Coordinates of N, CA and C in Angstrom, one line a residue:
X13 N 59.5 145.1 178.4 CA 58.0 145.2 178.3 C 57.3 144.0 178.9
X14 N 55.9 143.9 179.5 CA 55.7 143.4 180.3 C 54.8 142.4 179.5
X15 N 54.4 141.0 179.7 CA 53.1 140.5 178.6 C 51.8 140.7 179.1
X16 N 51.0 141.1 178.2 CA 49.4 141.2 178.6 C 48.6 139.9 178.9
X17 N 48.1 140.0 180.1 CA 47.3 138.7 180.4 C 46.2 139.2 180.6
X18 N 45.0 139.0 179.3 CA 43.8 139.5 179.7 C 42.2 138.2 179.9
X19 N 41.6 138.8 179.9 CA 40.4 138.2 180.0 C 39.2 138.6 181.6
X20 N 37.9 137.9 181.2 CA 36.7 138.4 181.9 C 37.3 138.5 183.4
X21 N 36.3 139.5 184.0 CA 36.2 139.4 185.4 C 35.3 138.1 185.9
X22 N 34.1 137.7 185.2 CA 33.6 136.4 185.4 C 34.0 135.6 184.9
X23 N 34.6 134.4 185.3 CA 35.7 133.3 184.6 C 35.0 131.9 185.3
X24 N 34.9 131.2 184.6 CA 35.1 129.9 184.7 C 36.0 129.3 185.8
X25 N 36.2 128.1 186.3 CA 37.1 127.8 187.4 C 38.0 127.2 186.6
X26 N 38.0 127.1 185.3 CA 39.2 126.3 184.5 C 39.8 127.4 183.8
X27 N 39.2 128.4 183.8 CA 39.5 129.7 182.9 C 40.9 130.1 184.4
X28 N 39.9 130.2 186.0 CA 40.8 130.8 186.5 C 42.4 130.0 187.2
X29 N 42.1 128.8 186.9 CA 43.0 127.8 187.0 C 44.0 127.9 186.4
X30 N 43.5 128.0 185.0 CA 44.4 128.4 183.7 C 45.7 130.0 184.0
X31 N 44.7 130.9 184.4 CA 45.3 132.0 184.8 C 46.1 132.2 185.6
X32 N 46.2 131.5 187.0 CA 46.7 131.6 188.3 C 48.2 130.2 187.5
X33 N 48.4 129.2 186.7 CA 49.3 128.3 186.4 C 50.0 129.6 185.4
X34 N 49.3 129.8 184.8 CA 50.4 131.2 183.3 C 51.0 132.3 184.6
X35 N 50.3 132.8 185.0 CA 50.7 133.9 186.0 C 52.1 133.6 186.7
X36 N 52.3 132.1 187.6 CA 53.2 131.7 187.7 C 54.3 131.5 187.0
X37 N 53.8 130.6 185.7 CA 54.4 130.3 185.0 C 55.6 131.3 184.3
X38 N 54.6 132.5 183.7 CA 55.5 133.6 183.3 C 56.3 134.2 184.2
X39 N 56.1 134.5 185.6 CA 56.7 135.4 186.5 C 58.2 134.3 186.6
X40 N 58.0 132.6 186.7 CA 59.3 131.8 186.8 C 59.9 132.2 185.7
X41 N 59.6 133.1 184.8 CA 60.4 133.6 183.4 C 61.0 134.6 183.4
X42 N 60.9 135.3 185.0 CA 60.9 136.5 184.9 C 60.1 138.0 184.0
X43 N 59.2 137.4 183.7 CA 58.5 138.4 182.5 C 57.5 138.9 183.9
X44 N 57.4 140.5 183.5 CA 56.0 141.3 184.4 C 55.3 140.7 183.5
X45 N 53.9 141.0 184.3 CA 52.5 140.9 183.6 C 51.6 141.8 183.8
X46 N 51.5 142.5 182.7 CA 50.3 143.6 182.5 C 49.1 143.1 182.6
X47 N 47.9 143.8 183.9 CA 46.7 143.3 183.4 C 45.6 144.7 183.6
X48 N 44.7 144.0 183.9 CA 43.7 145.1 184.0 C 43.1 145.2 185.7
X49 N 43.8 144.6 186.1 CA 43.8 145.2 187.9 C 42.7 144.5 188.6
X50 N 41.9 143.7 187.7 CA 41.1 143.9 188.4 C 40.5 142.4 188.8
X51 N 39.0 141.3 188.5 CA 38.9 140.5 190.0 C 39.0 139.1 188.4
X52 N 38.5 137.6 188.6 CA 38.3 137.0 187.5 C 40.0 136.5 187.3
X53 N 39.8 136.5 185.9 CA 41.2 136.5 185.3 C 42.1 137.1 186.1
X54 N 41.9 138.4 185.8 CA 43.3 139.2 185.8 C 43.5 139.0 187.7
X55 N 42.9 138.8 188.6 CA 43.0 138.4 189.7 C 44.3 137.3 189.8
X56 N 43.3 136.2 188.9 CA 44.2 134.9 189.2 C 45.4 134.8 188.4
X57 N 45.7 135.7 187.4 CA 47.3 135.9 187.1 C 47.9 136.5 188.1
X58 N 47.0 137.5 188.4 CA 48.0 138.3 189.5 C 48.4 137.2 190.8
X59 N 47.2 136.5 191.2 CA 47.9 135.5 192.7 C 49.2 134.8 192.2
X60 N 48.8 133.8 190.7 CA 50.1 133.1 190.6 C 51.3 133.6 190.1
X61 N 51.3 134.7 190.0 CA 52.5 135.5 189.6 C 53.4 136.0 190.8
X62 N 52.1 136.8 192.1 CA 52.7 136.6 193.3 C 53.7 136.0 194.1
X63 N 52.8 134.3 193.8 CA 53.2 133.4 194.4 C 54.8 133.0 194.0
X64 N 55.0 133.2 192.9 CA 55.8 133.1 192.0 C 57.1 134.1 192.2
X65 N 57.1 135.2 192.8 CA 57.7 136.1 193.0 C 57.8 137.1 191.8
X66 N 56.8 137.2 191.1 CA 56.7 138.1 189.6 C 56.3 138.8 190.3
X67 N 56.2 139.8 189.2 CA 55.7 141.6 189.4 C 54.7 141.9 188.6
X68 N 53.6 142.2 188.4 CA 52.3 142.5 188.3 C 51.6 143.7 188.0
X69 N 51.5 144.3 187.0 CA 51.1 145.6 187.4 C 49.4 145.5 186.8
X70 N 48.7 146.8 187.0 CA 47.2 146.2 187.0 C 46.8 147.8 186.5
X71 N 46.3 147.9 185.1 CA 46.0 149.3 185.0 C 44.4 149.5 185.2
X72 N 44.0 149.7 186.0 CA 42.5 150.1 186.6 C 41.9 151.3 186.3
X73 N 40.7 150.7 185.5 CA 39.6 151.4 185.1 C 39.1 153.2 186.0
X74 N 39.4 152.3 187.0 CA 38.9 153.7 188.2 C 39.7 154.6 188.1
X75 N 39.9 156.0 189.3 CA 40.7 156.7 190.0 C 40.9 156.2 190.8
X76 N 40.4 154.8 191.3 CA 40.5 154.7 193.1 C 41.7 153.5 193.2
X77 N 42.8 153.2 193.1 CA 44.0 152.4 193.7 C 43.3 151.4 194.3
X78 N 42.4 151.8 195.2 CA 41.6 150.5 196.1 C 40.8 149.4 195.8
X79 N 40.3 150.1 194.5 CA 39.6 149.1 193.6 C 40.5 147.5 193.3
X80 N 41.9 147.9 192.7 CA 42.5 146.9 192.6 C 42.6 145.6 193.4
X81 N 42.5 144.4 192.7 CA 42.9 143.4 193.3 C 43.8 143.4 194.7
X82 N 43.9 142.1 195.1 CA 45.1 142.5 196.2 C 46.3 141.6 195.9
X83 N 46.6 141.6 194.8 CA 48.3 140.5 194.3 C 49.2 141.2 193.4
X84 N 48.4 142.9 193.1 CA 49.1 142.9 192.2 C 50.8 144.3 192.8
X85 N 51.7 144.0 192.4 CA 52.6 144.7 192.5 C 52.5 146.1 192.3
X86 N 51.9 146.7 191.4 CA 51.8 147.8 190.9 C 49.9 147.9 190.5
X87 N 49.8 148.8 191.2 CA 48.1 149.4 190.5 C 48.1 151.2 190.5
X88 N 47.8 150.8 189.0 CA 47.8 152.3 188.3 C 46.4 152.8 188.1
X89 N 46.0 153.4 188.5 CA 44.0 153.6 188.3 C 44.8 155.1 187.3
X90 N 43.8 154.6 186.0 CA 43.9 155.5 184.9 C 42.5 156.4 184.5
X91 N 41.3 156.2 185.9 CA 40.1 157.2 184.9 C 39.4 157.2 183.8
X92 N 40.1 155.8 183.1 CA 39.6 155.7 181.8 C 39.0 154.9 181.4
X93 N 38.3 154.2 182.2 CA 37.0 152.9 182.0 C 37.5 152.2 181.0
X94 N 37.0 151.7 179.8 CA 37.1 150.8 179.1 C 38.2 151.5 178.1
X95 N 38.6 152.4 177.8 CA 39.6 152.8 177.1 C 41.1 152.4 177.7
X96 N 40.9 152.1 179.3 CA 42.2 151.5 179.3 C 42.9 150.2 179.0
X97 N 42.1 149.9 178.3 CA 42.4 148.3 177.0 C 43.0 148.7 176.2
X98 N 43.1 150.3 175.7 CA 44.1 150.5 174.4 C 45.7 150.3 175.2
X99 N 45.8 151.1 176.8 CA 47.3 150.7 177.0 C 47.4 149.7 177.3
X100 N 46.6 148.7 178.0 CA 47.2 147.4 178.0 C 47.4 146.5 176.9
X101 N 46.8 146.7 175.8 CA 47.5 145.9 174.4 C 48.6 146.9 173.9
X102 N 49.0 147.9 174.4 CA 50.0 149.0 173.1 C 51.2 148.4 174.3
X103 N 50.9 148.4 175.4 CA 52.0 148.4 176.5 C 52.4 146.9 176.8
X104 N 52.2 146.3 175.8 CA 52.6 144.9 176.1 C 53.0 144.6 175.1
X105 N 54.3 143.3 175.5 CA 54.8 142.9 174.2 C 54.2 141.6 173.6
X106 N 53.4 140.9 174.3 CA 52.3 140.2 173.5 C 51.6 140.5 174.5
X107 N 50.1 139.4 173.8 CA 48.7 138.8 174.8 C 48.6 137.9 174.6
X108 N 48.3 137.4 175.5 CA 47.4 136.1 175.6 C 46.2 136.6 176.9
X109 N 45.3 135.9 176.0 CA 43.8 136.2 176.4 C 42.8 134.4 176.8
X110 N 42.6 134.3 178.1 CA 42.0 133.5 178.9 C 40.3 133.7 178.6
X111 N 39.7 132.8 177.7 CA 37.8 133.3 178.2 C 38.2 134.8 177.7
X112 N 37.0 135.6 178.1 CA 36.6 136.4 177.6 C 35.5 137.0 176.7
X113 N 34.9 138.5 176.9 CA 33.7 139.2 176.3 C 34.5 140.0 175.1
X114 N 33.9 141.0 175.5 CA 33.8 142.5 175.0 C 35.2 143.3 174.7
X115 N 34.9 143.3 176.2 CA 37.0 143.9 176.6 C 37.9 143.1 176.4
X116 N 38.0 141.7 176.7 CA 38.6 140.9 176.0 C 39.1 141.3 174.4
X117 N 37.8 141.0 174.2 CA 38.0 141.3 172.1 C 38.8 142.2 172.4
X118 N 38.3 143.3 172.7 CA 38.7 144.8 171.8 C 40.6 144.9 172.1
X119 N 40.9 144.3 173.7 CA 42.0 144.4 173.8 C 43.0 143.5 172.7
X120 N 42.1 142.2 172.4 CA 42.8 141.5 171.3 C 43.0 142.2 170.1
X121 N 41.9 142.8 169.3 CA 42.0 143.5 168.1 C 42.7 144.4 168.2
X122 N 43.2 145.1 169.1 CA 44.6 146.6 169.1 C 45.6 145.9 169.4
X123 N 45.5 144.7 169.9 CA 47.1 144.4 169.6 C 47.0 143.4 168.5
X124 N 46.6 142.7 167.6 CA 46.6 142.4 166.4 C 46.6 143.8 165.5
X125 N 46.0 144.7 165.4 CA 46.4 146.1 164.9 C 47.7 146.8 165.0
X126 N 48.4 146.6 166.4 CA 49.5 146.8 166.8 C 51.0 145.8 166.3
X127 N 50.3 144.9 165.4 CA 51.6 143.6 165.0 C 51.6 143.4 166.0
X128 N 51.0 142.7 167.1 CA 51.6 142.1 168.6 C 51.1 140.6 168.1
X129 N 51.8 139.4 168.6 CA 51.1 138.2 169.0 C 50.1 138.3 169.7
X130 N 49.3 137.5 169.4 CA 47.9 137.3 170.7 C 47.6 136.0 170.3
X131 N 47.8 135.5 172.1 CA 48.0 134.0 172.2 C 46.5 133.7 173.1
X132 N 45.7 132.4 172.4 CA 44.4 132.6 173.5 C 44.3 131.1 173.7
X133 N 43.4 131.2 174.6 CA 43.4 130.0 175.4 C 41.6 129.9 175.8
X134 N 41.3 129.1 176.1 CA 39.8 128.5 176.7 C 38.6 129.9 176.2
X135 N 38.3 129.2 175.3 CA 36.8 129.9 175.1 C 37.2 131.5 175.0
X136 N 38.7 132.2 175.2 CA 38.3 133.4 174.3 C 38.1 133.9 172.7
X137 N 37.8 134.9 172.5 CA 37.1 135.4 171.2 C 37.8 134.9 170.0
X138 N 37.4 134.3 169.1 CA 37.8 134.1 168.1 C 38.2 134.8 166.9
X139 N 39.4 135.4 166.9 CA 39.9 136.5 166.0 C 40.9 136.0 164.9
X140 N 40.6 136.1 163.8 CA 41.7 135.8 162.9 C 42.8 136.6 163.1
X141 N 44.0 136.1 163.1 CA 45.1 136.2 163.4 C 46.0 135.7 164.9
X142 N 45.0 135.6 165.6 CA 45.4 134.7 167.1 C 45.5 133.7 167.0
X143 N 46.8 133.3 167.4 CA 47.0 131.7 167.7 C 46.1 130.9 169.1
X144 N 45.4 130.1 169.0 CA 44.6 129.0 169.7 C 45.5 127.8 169.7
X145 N 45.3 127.8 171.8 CA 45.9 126.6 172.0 C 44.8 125.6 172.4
X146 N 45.0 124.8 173.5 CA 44.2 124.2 174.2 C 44.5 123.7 175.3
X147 N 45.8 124.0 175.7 CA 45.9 124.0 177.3 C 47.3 124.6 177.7
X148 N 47.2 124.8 178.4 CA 48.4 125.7 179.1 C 49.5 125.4 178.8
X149 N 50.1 124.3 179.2 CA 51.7 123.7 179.0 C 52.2 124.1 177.0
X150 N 51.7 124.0 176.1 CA 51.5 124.2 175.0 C 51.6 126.0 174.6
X151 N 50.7 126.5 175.4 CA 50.5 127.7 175.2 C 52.1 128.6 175.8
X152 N 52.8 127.8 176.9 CA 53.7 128.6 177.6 C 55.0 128.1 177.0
X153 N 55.0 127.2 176.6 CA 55.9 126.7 175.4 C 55.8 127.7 174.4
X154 N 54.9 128.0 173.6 CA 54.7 129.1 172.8 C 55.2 130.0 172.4
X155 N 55.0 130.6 173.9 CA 55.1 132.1 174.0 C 56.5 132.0 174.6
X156 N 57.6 131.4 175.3 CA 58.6 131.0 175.4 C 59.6 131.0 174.1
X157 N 59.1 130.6 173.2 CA 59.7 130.0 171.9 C 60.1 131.0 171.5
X158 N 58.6 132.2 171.5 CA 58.1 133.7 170.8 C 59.3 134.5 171.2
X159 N 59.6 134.8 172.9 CA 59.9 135.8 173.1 C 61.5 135.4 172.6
X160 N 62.4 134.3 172.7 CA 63.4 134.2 172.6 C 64.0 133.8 170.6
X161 N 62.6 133.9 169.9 CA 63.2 133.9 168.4 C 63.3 135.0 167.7
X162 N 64.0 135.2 166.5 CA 64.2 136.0 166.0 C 62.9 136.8 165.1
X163 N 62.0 136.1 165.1 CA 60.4 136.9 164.7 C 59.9 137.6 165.7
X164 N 60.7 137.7 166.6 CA 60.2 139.2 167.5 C 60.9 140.1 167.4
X165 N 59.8 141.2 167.1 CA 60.1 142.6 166.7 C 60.8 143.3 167.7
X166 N 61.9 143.6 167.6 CA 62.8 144.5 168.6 C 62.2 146.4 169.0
X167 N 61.6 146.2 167.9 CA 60.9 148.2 168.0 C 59.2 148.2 167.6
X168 N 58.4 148.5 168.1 CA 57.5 149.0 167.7 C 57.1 149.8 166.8
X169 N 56.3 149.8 165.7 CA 56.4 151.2 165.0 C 55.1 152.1 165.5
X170 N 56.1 152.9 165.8 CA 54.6 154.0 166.6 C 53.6 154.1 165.7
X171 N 53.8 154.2 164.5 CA 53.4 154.9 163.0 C 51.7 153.7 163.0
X172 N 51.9 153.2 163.5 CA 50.6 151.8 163.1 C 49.5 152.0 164.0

């Protein structure tokens, strides 16, 4: 399963700094990264993931493929505008969320609904039950720790 890296299309340059070092960072882990296809954040995970030789996939709001960024490995245009935040938190095995609004939140609250971790970073939404870092090195340490200890859930329960 792939980790969700989400957050705004309008970002900060520390927000997208942030994004483009995790993007790498995780792809040197070999982990894909689920995003939302599209410019901002999910842009600058997709370059440093690129760069990185990770794989990227990007589920997009549109029908149109062309919409998508240009870094990501995989673009899936799903038709579904803002409802395609339910598959990118169900379809990941955690989040971590960079900055962020609206979409941000909502994507965070279905995967805290979902028992997923959701790991955030710079100025996104404040949710009880997300862990808050405050800078990257820290945060990928983290989620490193996460994926390789025994408090990660091996199955999903569909049932939730």
């Amino acid at each position: 399963m792939p980790i969700g890296l989400i957050g705004p299309r309008e970002a900060t340059v520390e927000q997208l700094q942030a994004a483009r070092t995790l993007g790498s960072a995780l792809a040197g882990t070999g982990m894909a990264i689920l995003c939302g296809g599209k410019g901002g954040v999910m842009e600058a995970a997709a370059f440093g993931a690129a760069r990185a030789g990770g794989i990227v996939i990007g589920l997009l709001p549109e029908d149109d493929a062309n919409e998508a960024n240009a870094f990501l490995t995989v673009a899936l245009p799903t038709g579904m505008g803002i409802t395609r935040n339910a598959l990118i938190a169900r379809a990941s095995l955690c989040l971590i969320a960079i900055g962020g609004g609206l979409g941000t939140l909502s994507e965070m609250a279905l995967g805290l609904q979902w028992e997923k971790p959701v790991f955030t970073l710079l100025d996104a939404p404040q949710v009880s039950g997300a862990e808050v870092f405050e800078d990257v090195d820290a945060l990928v340490t983290r989620v490193a720790n996460w994926l390789v200890s025994a408090d990660q859930p091996q199955v999903i329960n569909p049932h939730v």
